[in-house]
CSV table of C-alpha atoms in Angstrom, one decimal:
chain,number,residue,atom,x,y,z
A,23,UNK,CA,-22.2,-156.6,112.2
A,24,UNK,CA,-20.9,-159.0,114.9
A,25,UNK,CA,-18.9,-162.1,114.0
A,26,UNK,CA,-19.8,-165.5,115.2
A,27,UNK,CA,-16.9,-165.3,117.6
A,28,UNK,CA,-18.4,-162.0,119.0
A,29,UNK,CA,-21.6,-163.8,119.7
A,30,UNK,CA,-19.8,-166.7,121.4
A,31,UNK,CA,-17.5,-164.5,123.5
A,32,UNK,CA,-20.5,-162.4,124.6
A,33,UNK,CA,-22.3,-165.7,125.6
A,34,UNK,CA,-19.3,-166.8,127.7
A,35,UNK,CA,-19.3,-163.4,129.4
A,36,UNK,CA,-23.1,-163.6,130.2
A,37,UNK,CA,-22.7,-167.2,131.3
A,38,UNK,CA,-19.8,-166.3,133.7
A,39,UNK,CA,-21.6,-163.3,135.1
A,40,UNK,CA,-25.3,-164.5,135.3
A,41,UNK,CA,-25.5,-168.2,134.6
A,42,UNK,CA,-27.0,-170.4,131.9
A,43,UNK,CA,-30.6,-169.1,132.4
A,44,UNK,CA,-29.4,-165.6,131.3
A,45,UNK,CA,-28.4,-167.0,127.9
A,46,UNK,CA,-31.3,-165.8,125.8
A,47,UNK,CA,-31.5,-164.4,122.3
A,48,UNK,CA,-32.9,-161.2,123.7
A,49,UNK,CA,-30.0,-160.8,126.2
A,50,UNK,CA,-27.3,-161.6,123.6
A,51,UNK,CA,-28.9,-159.1,121.2
A,52,UNK,CA,-29.1,-156.5,123.9
A,53,UNK,CA,-25.4,-157.0,124.9
A,54,UNK,CA,-24.3,-156.6,121.3
A,55,UNK,CA,-26.9,-154.0,120.4
A,56,UNK,CA,-27.9,-156.2,117.4
A,57,UNK,CA,-31.1,-157.7,116.0
A,58,UNK,CA,-32.4,-161.2,116.2
A,59,UNK,CA,-31.8,-161.4,112.5
A,60,UNK,CA,-28.1,-161.1,113.1
A,61,UNK,CA,-28.2,-163.9,115.6
A,62,UNK,CA,-30.1,-166.2,113.2
A,63,UNK,CA,-27.5,-165.3,110.5
A,64,UNK,CA,-24.9,-167.2,112.6
A,65,UNK,CA,-26.9,-169.8,114.5
A,66,UNK,CA,-29.8,-172.2,114.1
A,67,UNK,CA,-31.7,-171.1,117.2
A,68,UNK,CA,-30.6,-171.5,120.8
A,69,UNK,CA,-29.9,-175.2,120.6
A,70,UNK,CA,-27.4,-174.5,117.8
A,71,UNK,CA,-26.0,-171.6,119.8
A,72,UNK,CA,-25.5,-173.7,122.9
A,73,UNK,CA,-23.7,-176.3,120.9
A,74,UNK,CA,-21.4,-173.7,119.3
A,75,UNK,CA,-20.9,-172.0,122.6
A,76,UNK,CA,-19.8,-175.2,124.4
A,77,UNK,CA,-17.4,-176.0,121.5
A,78,UNK,CA,-16.0,-172.4,121.8
A,79,UNK,CA,-15.6,-172.9,125.5
A,80,UNK,CA,-13.7,-176.2,125.0
A,81,UNK,CA,-11.5,-174.7,122.3
A,82,UNK,CA,-10.7,-171.5,124.1
A,83,UNK,CA,-10.3,-172.8,127.6
A,84,UNK,CA,-8.7,-176.2,127.0
A,85,UNK,CA,-7.4,-176.8,123.5
A,86,UNK,CA,-5.8,-173.4,123.1
A,87,UNK,CA,-3.9,-173.7,126.4
A,88,UNK,CA,-2.5,-177.1,125.5
A,89,UNK,CA,-1.5,-175.9,122.0
A,90,UNK,CA,0.3,-172.8,123.5
A,91,UNK,CA,2.2,-174.9,126.0
A,92,UNK,CA,3.2,-177.6,123.6
A,93,UNK,CA,4.2,-175.1,121.1
A,94,UNK,CA,6.8,-173.7,123.5
A,95,UNK,CA,9.1,-176.7,123.0
A,96,UNK,CA,10.2,-176.3,126.6
A,97,UNK,CA,11.0,-179.2,129.1
A,98,UNK,CA,8.2,-180.5,131.3
A,99,UNK,CA,8.8,-178.3,134.4
A,100,UNK,CA,8.7,-175.1,132.2
A,101,UNK,CA,5.6,-176.3,130.3
A,102,UNK,CA,3.9,-177.0,133.6
A,103,UNK,CA,4.7,-173.5,134.8
A,104,UNK,CA,3.6,-172.0,131.5
A,105,UNK,CA,0.3,-173.8,131.7
A,106,UNK,CA,-0.2,-172.5,135.2
A,107,UNK,CA,0.5,-169.0,134.1
A,108,UNK,CA,-1.9,-169.2,131.1
A,109,UNK,CA,-4.7,-170.7,133.1
A,110,UNK,CA,-4.4,-168.2,136.0
A,111,UNK,CA,-4.1,-165.2,133.6
A,112,UNK,CA,-7.3,-166.3,131.7
A,113,UNK,CA,-9.1,-167.3,134.9
A,114,UNK,CA,-8.6,-163.8,136.3
A,115,UNK,CA,-10.2,-162.4,133.1
A,116,UNK,CA,-13.1,-164.8,133.1
A,117,UNK,CA,-13.9,-165.3,136.7
A,118,UNK,CA,-16.9,-167.5,137.3
A,119,UNK,CA,-16.9,-169.2,133.9
A,120,UNK,CA,-15.8,-172.6,135.0
A,121,UNK,CA,-18.3,-172.6,137.9
A,122,UNK,CA,-21.1,-171.5,135.6
A,123,UNK,CA,-20.4,-174.2,133.1
A,124,UNK,CA,-20.2,-176.8,135.9
A,125,UNK,CA,-23.5,-175.5,137.3
A,126,UNK,CA,-25.1,-175.8,133.9
A,127,UNK,CA,-23.7,-179.3,133.5
A,128,UNK,CA,-25.7,-180.4,136.6
A,129,UNK,CA,-29.0,-179.7,134.8
A,130,UNK,CA,-28.2,-180.4,131.1
A,131,UNK,CA,-26.9,-183.7,129.8
A,132,UNK,CA,-25.3,-182.2,126.7
A,133,UNK,CA,-23.3,-179.7,128.8
A,134,UNK,CA,-22.4,-182.5,131.2
A,135,UNK,CA,-20.9,-184.5,128.3
A,136,UNK,CA,-18.8,-181.5,127.2
A,137,UNK,CA,-17.7,-180.9,130.8
A,138,UNK,CA,-16.7,-184.5,131.2
A,139,UNK,CA,-14.7,-184.4,128.0
A,140,UNK,CA,-13.0,-181.1,129.0
A,141,UNK,CA,-12.1,-182.5,132.4
A,142,UNK,CA,-10.7,-185.7,130.9
A,143,UNK,CA,-8.7,-183.8,128.3
A,144,UNK,CA,-7.2,-181.5,131.0
A,145,UNK,CA,-6.3,-184.4,133.4
A,146,UNK,CA,-4.9,-186.4,130.5
A,147,UNK,CA,-2.7,-183.4,129.6
A,148,UNK,CA,-1.5,-182.9,133.1
A,149,UNK,CA,-0.7,-186.7,133.2
A,150,UNK,CA,1.5,-186.2,130.1
A,151,UNK,CA,3.3,-183.3,131.8
A,152,UNK,CA,3.7,-185.2,135.1
A,153,UNK,CA,5.0,-188.3,133.3
A,154,UNK,CA,7.5,-186.1,131.4
A,155,UNK,CA,8.8,-185.0,134.8
A,156,UNK,CA,10.1,-188.5,135.2
A,157,UNK,CA,8.5,-189.6,138.4
A,158,UNK,CA,7.1,-193.1,139.1
A,159,UNK,CA,4.3,-194.2,136.8
A,160,UNK,CA,2.1,-194.9,139.9
A,161,UNK,CA,2.2,-191.1,140.7
A,162,UNK,CA,1.1,-189.9,137.2
A,163,UNK,CA,-2.7,-190.0,137.5
A,164,UNK,CA,-3.0,-189.1,141.2
A,165,UNK,CA,-0.7,-186.1,140.7
A,166,UNK,CA,-2.5,-185.0,137.5
A,167,UNK,CA,-5.8,-185.2,139.4
A,168,UNK,CA,-4.4,-183.3,142.4
A,169,UNK,CA,-3.2,-180.4,140.3
A,170,UNK,CA,-6.5,-180.2,138.5
A,171,UNK,CA,-8.5,-180.4,141.7
A,172,UNK,CA,-6.5,-177.6,143.2
A,173,UNK,CA,-7.6,-175.3,140.3
A,174,UNK,CA,-11.2,-176.5,140.2
A,175,UNK,CA,-11.6,-176.4,144.0
A,176,UNK,CA,-10.0,-173.0,144.2
A,177,UNK,CA,-12.7,-171.7,141.8
A,178,UNK,CA,-15.6,-173.3,143.7
A,179,UNK,CA,-15.0,-171.9,147.2
A,180,UNK,CA,-16.7,-168.6,148.1
A,181,UNK,CA,-15.0,-166.3,147.6
A,182,UNK,CA,-12.8,-168.1,145.1
A,183,UNK,CA,-9.1,-168.4,145.8
A,184,UNK,CA,-7.1,-165.6,144.1
A,185,UNK,CA,-4.7,-166.3,141.3
A,186,UNK,CA,-1.8,-165.3,143.6
A,187,UNK,CA,-2.9,-167.8,146.3
A,188,UNK,CA,-3.5,-170.5,143.7
A,189,UNK,CA,0.0,-169.9,142.3
A,190,UNK,CA,1.5,-170.4,145.8
A,191,UNK,CA,-0.5,-173.6,146.3
A,192,UNK,CA,0.6,-174.9,143.0
A,193,UNK,CA,4.2,-174.1,143.8
A,194,UNK,CA,3.9,-176.1,147.0
A,195,UNK,CA,2.3,-179.0,145.1
A,196,UNK,CA,5.0,-179.0,142.5
A,197,UNK,CA,7.5,-179.7,145.2
A,198,UNK,CA,6.2,-183.3,145.0
A,199,UNK,CA,7.7,-183.5,141.5
A,200,UNK,CA,10.9,-185.5,141.1
A,201,UNK,CA,14.0,-183.4,141.2
A,202,UNK,CA,15.2,-182.2,137.8
A,203,UNK,CA,18.2,-184.2,136.7
A,204,UNK,CA,21.4,-182.3,136.2
A,205,UNK,CA,22.2,-181.9,132.6
A,206,UNK,CA,25.3,-183.7,131.5
A,207,UNK,CA,27.6,-182.2,128.9
């Protein structure tokens, strides 16, 4: 028997590969080689599944990243690099997911609300990191948005910008950060 997480992970894979229209009970059951009864054991129809899938997307592709970076206890420059590493590693394994969720958000108000919250959370976290770098307060929001737009824009062009190229672009953008102060003993 598949766990609820198996159903949700499979849904994210289908979404990334084939878009929101491909998210059907039949398709999910076929991918997992399970029955509709197993699906209904975990979810209250497709509406409930969509709600849980979006919560899973938000938890796995936003909250988990922030928790991992904050748990490192590293200074801001290292946390920013760690966040970049995590995002690019995950993105290479789930290519198309961000674009698929954004496309879905264009036609579904519930998905749009989740996407807006995800975007706001990510930009707010980048603002915290940029503020921790010690630059002028007037730079915090614009730089957080710039860093976020690099990632999102890199995923939207066809073909998407590779993780290697994105890493290079981010390194160039991070040159705008204030220089790290020399530690005093």
